[in-house]
Coordinates of C-alpha atoms in Angstrom, one line a residue:
Chain A
M1 CA 243.5 -22.1 97.2
I2 CA 243.5 -23.9 93.7
I3 CA 247.1 -23.4 93.4
F4 CA 248.0 -25.1 96.7
L5 CA 245.8 -28.1 94.8
K6 CA 247.4 -27.7 91.7
F7 CA 251.5 -28.2 93.2
L8 CA 250.0 -30.8 94.9
H9 CA 248.2 -32.4 91.9
Y10 CA 251.8 -32.1 90.2
K11 CA 253.8 -33.4 93.2
K12 CA 251.7 -36.5 93.2
M13 CA 252.1 -36.7 89.3
F14 CA 256.0 -36.1 89.8
M15 CA 256.5 -38.6 92.5
L16 CA 254.3 -41.4 90.6
N17 CA 256.7 -40.8 87.9
K18 CA 259.8 -40.4 89.7
K19 CA 262.1 -43.2 88.8
R20 CA 264.2 -45.6 91.3
I21 CA 267.2 -46.3 90.2
I22 CA 269.4 -49.1 92.4
S23 CA 271.9 -52.3 91.6
A24 CA 270.1 -55.6 91.1
S25 CA 272.4 -56.5 94.1
Q26 CA 271.0 -53.8 96.8
A27 CA 267.2 -54.9 95.0
I28 CA 268.3 -58.5 96.4
L29 CA 268.9 -57.3 100.1
E30 CA 265.8 -54.8 100.2
A31 CA 263.5 -58.1 99.0
T32 CA 265.4 -60.5 101.4
D33 CA 265.1 -57.1 104.3
Q34 CA 262.1 -56.6 103.2
F35 CA 260.3 -60.3 103.9
M36 CA 262.4 -60.8 107.0
K37 CA 260.7 -57.9 108.5
K38 CA 257.2 -59.1 107.6
D39 CA 258.0 -63.2 107.2
S40 CA 259.6 -63.6 111.3
N41 CA 259.7 -67.0 109.9
L42 CA 262.5 -67.0 107.3
V43 CA 266.0 -68.0 107.8
L44 CA 268.6 -66.9 105.3
M45 CA 271.3 -69.6 105.4
G46 CA 274.5 -69.9 103.4
E47 CA 278.7 -69.2 103.4
G48 CA 280.2 -65.9 103.4
I49 CA 276.6 -64.5 104.5
N50 CA 278.2 -62.4 106.8
D51 CA 281.5 -61.6 105.2
P52 CA 282.6 -58.2 104.7
K53 CA 281.1 -58.1 100.9
G54 CA 278.1 -60.1 102.1
I55 CA 277.8 -61.8 98.3
F56 CA 278.2 -59.1 96.3
G57 CA 276.4 -56.7 99.3
T58 CA 273.3 -58.3 99.2
T59 CA 273.5 -59.8 102.2
S60 CA 275.6 -56.9 104.2
N61 CA 274.9 -55.9 107.0
L62 CA 271.6 -58.3 107.8
S63 CA 273.4 -60.4 110.8
K64 CA 273.3 -56.8 112.4
K65 CA 269.6 -56.4 111.9
Y66 CA 268.4 -60.4 112.6
S67 CA 269.6 -62.2 115.1
K68 CA 271.8 -65.1 114.5
N69 CA 269.2 -68.4 114.7
R70 CA 267.3 -66.0 111.2
V71 CA 271.0 -65.5 110.0
I72 CA 273.3 -68.0 109.9
E73 CA 276.6 -68.3 108.2
S74 CA 276.9 -71.9 107.6
P75 CA 279.6 -74.3 108.1
I76 CA 281.2 -75.6 104.5
S77 CA 279.5 -78.4 104.8
E78 CA 276.4 -78.0 101.3
N79 CA 274.7 -81.1 101.6
G80 CA 275.0 -81.0 105.5
I81 CA 273.5 -77.3 105.0
T82 CA 270.9 -78.4 102.5
G83 CA 269.1 -81.5 104.3
I84 CA 269.2 -78.6 107.4
A85 CA 267.4 -76.3 104.9
I86 CA 265.1 -78.9 103.7
G87 CA 264.0 -79.8 107.1
L88 CA 263.6 -76.4 108.5
A89 CA 261.4 -75.9 105.7
I90 CA 259.1 -78.4 105.8
N91 CA 258.4 -77.5 109.0
N92 CA 256.8 -74.3 108.7
F93 CA 260.2 -72.0 108.0
K94 CA 261.0 -70.3 105.3
V95 CA 264.5 -70.7 104.5
L96 CA 266.8 -68.7 102.0
L97 CA 270.2 -70.9 101.4
I98 CA 272.9 -68.6 99.4
H99 CA 275.6 -70.4 97.1
Q100 CA 278.5 -67.9 96.4
R101 CA 279.4 -69.9 93.4
V102 CA 276.7 -72.6 91.4
E103 CA 279.4 -75.2 92.3
F104 CA 279.1 -75.0 96.0
A105 CA 275.8 -76.2 95.3
L106 CA 277.0 -79.9 93.3
L107 CA 278.0 -80.3 96.9
S108 CA 274.2 -80.5 97.4
I109 CA 272.6 -82.1 94.6
E110 CA 271.6 -85.3 96.2
Q111 CA 268.9 -83.4 99.2
I112 CA 268.3 -81.2 96.5
F113 CA 267.0 -83.0 93.3
N114 CA 266.1 -85.9 95.2
N115 CA 264.5 -84.3 98.5
A116 CA 263.8 -80.7 98.2
A117 CA 262.5 -81.9 94.3
K118 CA 260.5 -84.5 95.1
S119 CA 258.8 -83.9 98.6
F120 CA 256.0 -82.7 97.6
Y121 CA 255.5 -85.5 94.8
V122 CA 256.3 -88.3 96.6
T123 CA 254.0 -87.0 99.9
N124 CA 250.8 -86.9 97.7
G125 CA 251.3 -83.1 98.6
I126 CA 251.4 -82.6 102.1
H127 CA 254.9 -81.6 102.7
K128 CA 255.4 -78.7 101.3
V129 CA 259.3 -76.9 100.9
P130 CA 259.4 -73.9 100.8
L131 CA 262.9 -73.5 99.9
V132 CA 265.2 -70.6 97.5
I133 CA 268.0 -70.9 96.9
R134 CA 270.2 -68.1 95.2
M135 CA 273.3 -69.1 93.5
V136 CA 276.0 -67.7 91.4
I137 CA 277.0 -68.3 87.6
G138 CA 279.5 -67.0 84.8
R139 CA 282.2 -65.3 84.1
G140 CA 284.6 -63.1 86.2
W141 CA 288.2 -62.5 86.3
G142 CA 290.4 -65.7 87.6
Q143 CA 287.7 -67.4 88.3
G144 CA 288.5 -70.6 86.0
P145 CA 286.7 -73.9 85.9
A146 CA 285.4 -74.8 88.9
H147 CA 284.2 -71.2 89.6
S148 CA 283.0 -69.5 87.2
Q149 CA 280.3 -72.3 85.0
S150 CA 276.2 -71.3 84.3
L151 CA 275.3 -74.8 85.7
E152 CA 271.5 -73.7 85.1
T153 CA 270.5 -76.4 82.4
V154 CA 271.5 -79.0 85.1
F155 CA 269.4 -77.6 87.9
S156 CA 266.3 -77.4 84.9
Y157 CA 266.6 -81.0 84.2
V158 CA 264.3 -81.6 87.2
P159 CA 261.3 -81.9 87.7
G160 CA 259.8 -80.1 91.1
L161 CA 262.2 -77.9 90.9
K162 CA 261.7 -73.7 89.7
V163 CA 265.0 -72.0 88.3
L164 CA 264.9 -68.8 87.8
I165 CA 267.4 -66.4 85.7
P166 CA 266.5 -62.9 86.4
S167 CA 268.5 -60.5 83.8
S168 CA 266.7 -57.0 85.4
A169 CA 267.5 -55.0 89.0
Y170 CA 263.3 -55.1 89.0
D171 CA 263.5 -59.3 88.3
A172 CA 266.1 -59.3 90.7
K173 CA 263.7 -58.3 93.3
G174 CA 260.3 -59.3 92.5
M175 CA 261.8 -62.7 91.7
L176 CA 263.1 -63.0 94.6
V177 CA 260.2 -62.1 96.3
S178 CA 257.7 -63.9 94.1
A179 CA 260.0 -67.1 95.1
L180 CA 260.2 -66.7 98.7
R181 CA 256.2 -66.4 98.6
D182 CA 256.0 -70.5 96.5
P183 CA 255.4 -73.2 98.7
N184 CA 257.8 -75.1 97.4
P185 CA 261.9 -74.9 95.9
V186 CA 262.6 -72.6 93.8
L187 CA 266.1 -72.3 92.4
I188 CA 267.5 -68.6 91.2
L189 CA 270.5 -68.5 89.1
E190 CA 271.9 -64.9 88.8
H191 CA 274.9 -64.1 86.9
R192 CA 277.9 -62.3 88.5
W193 CA 278.0 -59.6 86.7
F194 CA 274.5 -58.6 86.7
H195 CA 274.2 -57.8 90.5
Y196 CA 275.7 -54.4 88.9
V197 CA 272.7 -53.8 86.9
T198 CA 271.1 -50.8 87.8
G199 CA 267.4 -50.3 86.9
N200 CA 264.1 -49.3 88.1
V201 CA 262.8 -50.4 91.2
P202 CA 259.4 -49.5 93.4
K203 CA 260.1 -49.4 97.7
K204 CA 257.8 -51.2 98.1
I205 CA 257.4 -54.6 97.7
Y206 CA 256.0 -56.6 95.0
Q207 CA 256.3 -59.9 92.8
S208 CA 257.3 -60.5 89.1
D209 CA 255.8 -63.5 87.4
I210 CA 257.4 -66.4 87.3
T211 CA 255.7 -68.7 84.7
K212 CA 256.9 -67.1 81.6
P213 CA 259.6 -65.3 79.3
K214 CA 258.8 -61.8 78.3
I215 CA 259.6 -60.2 75.3
I216 CA 261.7 -56.9 75.9
S217 CA 261.3 -55.3 72.7
K218 CA 259.6 -56.0 69.7
G219 CA 260.7 -56.5 66.2
K220 CA 259.9 -58.3 63.0
D221 CA 263.3 -59.1 61.3
I222 CA 264.7 -62.6 63.5
T223 CA 264.0 -63.1 67.7
V224 CA 266.0 -63.4 69.9
V225 CA 266.2 -65.7 72.9
T226 CA 268.2 -64.9 75.9
S227 CA 268.6 -64.6 79.6
S228 CA 270.3 -63.1 82.2
Y229 CA 273.6 -60.5 81.7
N230 CA 273.7 -61.5 77.5
V231 CA 270.3 -59.8 77.3
Y232 CA 272.2 -56.9 77.6
E233 CA 274.8 -57.7 74.8
I234 CA 271.5 -58.3 73.3
I235 CA 270.7 -55.1 74.0
F236 CA 274.0 -53.6 72.7
C237 CA 273.3 -55.3 69.2
S238 CA 269.9 -54.3 68.3
E239 CA 270.6 -50.9 68.7
I240 CA 273.4 -50.8 66.1
L241 CA 271.0 -52.8 64.4
K242 CA 268.5 -50.6 64.7
K243 CA 270.1 -47.7 62.3
F244 CA 270.1 -51.0 59.7
N245 CA 266.4 -50.9 60.0
I246 CA 266.5 -54.6 61.5
N247 CA 264.3 -55.1 64.5
L248 CA 265.2 -57.9 66.8
E249 CA 262.3 -59.4 68.9
I250 CA 264.2 -59.7 72.0
I251 CA 262.9 -62.4 74.1
D252 CA 264.3 -62.4 78.0
L253 CA 263.8 -66.4 79.0
R254 CA 263.9 -65.3 82.8
V255 CA 262.6 -68.7 83.8
L256 CA 264.1 -72.0 82.4
R257 CA 261.6 -73.9 84.5
P258 CA 259.2 -74.9 83.9
L259 CA 259.7 -73.7 80.6
N260 CA 257.2 -71.9 78.5
T261 CA 257.5 -71.8 74.9
K262 CA 254.3 -69.9 73.6
P263 CA 255.8 -66.1 73.6
I264 CA 258.6 -67.8 72.0
I265 CA 256.6 -70.1 69.4
Q266 CA 253.9 -66.9 68.6
S267 CA 257.1 -64.6 68.0
V268 CA 259.1 -67.3 65.6
K269 CA 256.2 -67.8 64.1
K270 CA 256.0 -63.7 63.1
T271 CA 259.9 -63.4 62.1
R272 CA 260.3 -67.0 61.0
K273 CA 264.6 -67.2 62.1
L274 CA 265.6 -67.9 65.8
I275 CA 268.8 -67.2 67.4
I276 CA 269.2 -68.2 71.3
F277 CA 272.0 -67.1 73.2
E278 CA 272.9 -68.3 76.0
T279 CA 275.0 -68.3 79.3
G280 CA 276.2 -71.8 79.6
N281 CA 276.8 -74.6 77.7
K282 CA 276.2 -74.4 73.8
I283 CA 275.7 -78.8 74.0
Y284 CA 272.7 -79.8 76.0
G285 CA 271.9 -75.8 76.6
I286 CA 268.7 -74.9 77.1
G287 CA 268.4 -73.3 73.4
A288 CA 268.7 -77.4 72.2
E289 CA 265.2 -77.8 74.2
I290 CA 264.0 -74.8 73.1
I291 CA 264.4 -75.7 69.2
A292 CA 263.2 -79.7 70.0
S293 CA 260.3 -78.6 71.7
I294 CA 258.8 -76.1 68.7
L295 CA 260.4 -78.5 65.9
E296 CA 258.3 -81.1 67.6
K297 CA 255.0 -78.8 67.2
Y298 CA 255.9 -76.4 63.8
H299 CA 257.9 -78.3 61.4
D300 CA 258.1 -75.5 59.2
V301 CA 258.0 -72.7 61.1
F302 CA 261.8 -71.3 60.8
D303 CA 263.0 -69.8 56.8
F304 CA 266.6 -69.8 57.8
P305 CA 268.0 -72.8 60.3
P306 CA 267.9 -71.8 64.0
S307 CA 271.5 -70.8 65.9
R308 CA 272.2 -71.1 69.1
I309 CA 275.5 -69.0 70.3
G310 CA 276.8 -70.6 73.4
L311 CA 279.8 -71.8 75.5
P312 CA 282.5 -74.0 73.6
D313 CA 283.1 -77.5 74.5
S314 CA 285.5 -77.5 77.0
P315 CA 286.4 -76.2 81.1
T316 CA 286.2 -72.1 81.2
P317 CA 289.6 -71.3 80.9
S318 CA 291.4 -69.4 83.9
T319 CA 293.8 -66.9 81.6
R320 CA 292.9 -63.8 79.4
G321 CA 294.4 -65.2 77.3
L322 CA 292.0 -67.8 76.2
A323 CA 288.6 -66.5 78.7
K324 CA 288.7 -63.5 75.0
V325 CA 288.4 -67.0 72.6
Y326 CA 286.2 -68.9 74.9
Y327 CA 283.1 -66.5 75.9
P328 CA 281.5 -65.1 72.5
N329 CA 281.8 -61.9 72.2
S330 CA 279.5 -58.8 70.5
I331 CA 281.0 -59.8 67.4
D332 CA 280.3 -62.9 67.5
I333 CA 276.9 -62.9 68.2
M334 CA 276.5 -60.1 65.7
K335 CA 277.7 -62.0 62.8
A336 CA 275.4 -64.5 64.3
I337 CA 272.3 -62.6 64.0
I338 CA 273.4 -61.2 60.5
K339 CA 273.7 -64.4 58.9
Q340 CA 270.4 -65.1 59.4
L341 CA 269.3 -61.8 57.9
N342 CA 268.9 -61.1 53.7
V343 CA 272.0 -57.9 54.1
N344 CA 274.2 -57.6 51.4
V345 CA 278.1 -57.6 52.6
E346 CA 278.6 -54.3 52.0
V347 CA 275.5 -53.3 54.6
K348 CA 277.1 -56.7 56.3
K349 CA 280.7 -54.7 56.7
K350 CA 278.9 -51.2 57.4
I351 CA 277.5 -52.7 60.8
I352 CA 280.0 -54.7 62.1
S353 CA 282.2 -51.5 62.0
L354 CA 280.3 -49.3 63.7
L355 CA 279.8 -51.9 66.4
I356 CA 283.5 -52.2 66.4
S357 CA 283.5 -48.1 67.0
K358 CA 281.1 -48.6 69.9
L359 CA 283.4 -51.2 71.7
P360 CA 284.9 -49.9 74.6
S361 CA 288.1 -50.5 75.7
H362 CA 287.9 -52.4 78.9
E363 CA 290.4 -55.7 80.3
I364 CA 288.4 -58.8 79.2
D365 CA 286.8 -60.4 82.1
V366 CA 285.6 -57.4 83.5
P367 CA 281.9 -56.3 83.2
N368 CA 281.5 -53.9 80.6
P369 CA 280.6 -50.3 81.7
N370 CA 278.2 -49.6 79.3
F371 CA 275.8 -52.2 81.0
K372 CA 275.2 -50.8 84.1
G373 CA 272.6 -49.2 83.2
P374 CA 269.6 -48.6 84.2
F375 CA 267.8 -50.5 82.1
Chain B
M1 CA 288.5 -50.7 111.8
K2 CA 287.2 -53.8 109.9
L3 CA 290.3 -54.8 107.7
K4 CA 292.0 -54.6 112.1
K5 CA 289.3 -57.3 112.5
W6 CA 290.3 -60.0 109.9
L7 CA 293.6 -59.4 110.5
N8 CA 292.5 -60.8 113.7
D9 CA 291.3 -63.3 112.4
D10 CA 294.4 -64.5 110.3
P11 CA 294.3 -68.2 110.8
I12 CA 298.3 -67.9 109.9
E13 CA 299.3 -65.0 112.6
N14 CA 297.0 -67.1 114.9
F15 CA 298.7 -70.1 114.7
L16 CA 302.0 -68.7 115.0
K17 CA 300.7 -67.0 118.4
Y18 CA 299.6 -70.5 119.6
L19 CA 303.1 -71.7 118.5
K20 CA 304.4 -69.3 120.9
K21 CA 302.0 -70.0 123.3
K22 CA 303.1 -74.0 123.4
K23 CA 306.1 -72.6 123.4
Q24 CA 306.3 -74.4 120.1
Y25 CA 307.7 -71.0 118.1
D26 CA 311.2 -71.6 116.4
K27 CA 312.0 -67.9 114.4
K28 CA 314.6 -69.6 112.4
K29 CA 312.2 -71.8 110.8
I30 CA 309.6 -69.6 110.6
E31 CA 311.9 -66.9 108.9
V32 CA 313.3 -69.6 106.4
I33 CA 309.4 -70.5 105.3
K34 CA 308.4 -66.7 105.4
N35 CA 311.5 -66.9 103.0
E36 CA 310.7 -69.8 101.0
I37 CA 307.1 -68.8 100.6
A38 CA 308.2 -65.1 99.3
V39 CA 310.5 -66.0 96.7
E40 CA 308.2 -69.1 95.1
I41 CA 305.7 -66.4 95.4
K42 CA 308.1 -63.7 93.1
K43 CA 309.0 -67.0 91.1
S44 CA 305.2 -67.2 89.6
F45 CA 304.5 -63.7 89.3
D46 CA 307.9 -63.5 87.0
F47 CA 306.7 -66.5 84.8
A48 CA 303.6 -65.5 84.4
I49 CA 303.8 -62.3 83.9
N50 CA 306.5 -63.3 81.6
D51 CA 305.1 -66.6 80.2
N52 CA 303.4 -66.0 76.4
F53 CA 299.2 -66.3 76.3
P54 CA 298.9 -69.9 75.5
E55 CA 297.9 -71.2 71.8
V56 CA 294.1 -70.6 71.3
S57 CA 295.0 -74.8 70.5
S58 CA 295.3 -75.0 74.2
L59 CA 291.4 -74.5 74.5
Q60 CA 291.4 -78.1 73.7
K61 CA 294.2 -79.7 75.2
N62 CA 293.4 -82.2 78.0
V63 CA 289.7 -82.6 77.7
Y64 CA 290.4 -86.3 77.2
A65 CA 292.6 -88.5 77.5
Q66 CA 292.0 -90.7 73.7

């Protein structure tokens, strides 16, 4: 009997510690499926949600499980479908609208900015708009200037919208659930390559916090704020720097609007150095907003001018020849980090050579094979 | 199975079927068009494969007219 009880105890402990590793795209599919099962008022809409690839697998087979009234393969009429989605949301439905590329949402900016974002405000809190819009951002082979932009700051400009940018498989599910439970519009920006990242994702339905950034690695030497797929570039650099006793404090931004800078300010007060690595353009980017917010309150908090890494001021090129100089690579990022640190030339050289030795040889404009996780 | 389903949805093939149904299908004309397309694709592929990558400075070319 005692042996049997011990067995049950260890089995329980094992089950509690057992991690369930799935990809971010599987996590999104699971969250959507679980929520649709639970809430019959949730309607899914989007262009290509029923095609064989199912938006990176995030909508695969949902049309087989649920009725055509709930999984709506929409026509190429973004402003129209967004208007319908807002109308449904005001009338006691929840809508999950998906744009396979963020650029498709540009055709519905008027609906998003003027109706979704402001209905609650202009009706004195009467009309809630429980609408979630998922949009895919970021680079990918051959996507070029009009299909690979990272326009998260465009949407972050508008009061009334919540703008999320998950980086992990755990948040992929948890943030989507939180967004679907929010009574007003929430936009989720997903980097194309983030869908392949894996991590521990509980089977049960759960929520992630959508109010603030998260410190994913504690460090004393410099604060690095980043988001989405870029988190993995910074983790990669961080692992190398640890060998030289340099510790980065890595902050995953997660929530672009409302922007909560408190954890960043607390970190910067400790490290007195800051780098922001964003997925979008450096000019008019989220980095500018963060630095300005800090300096408005704490003008003497930095020992070194804060810096930003982002995309250069030109449209995204399609050709690989230019893509390799357009996107900041691990070496660019590492150089920007060590520029702020008090490191001598020899150590700098050693850091860069170690970094180069760890770089995988893979085609440009495809995900780094080392960034699949689990994280 | 899936491929077959999507091949059946091919708008070009369906348009050809439609032309046949309407007795507007001209085999010779269609062959000419198909050949023209094949030549154009090959020409584009050859150009892309044999051409050098653009200079890095061209990243900023034509962003603004002035």
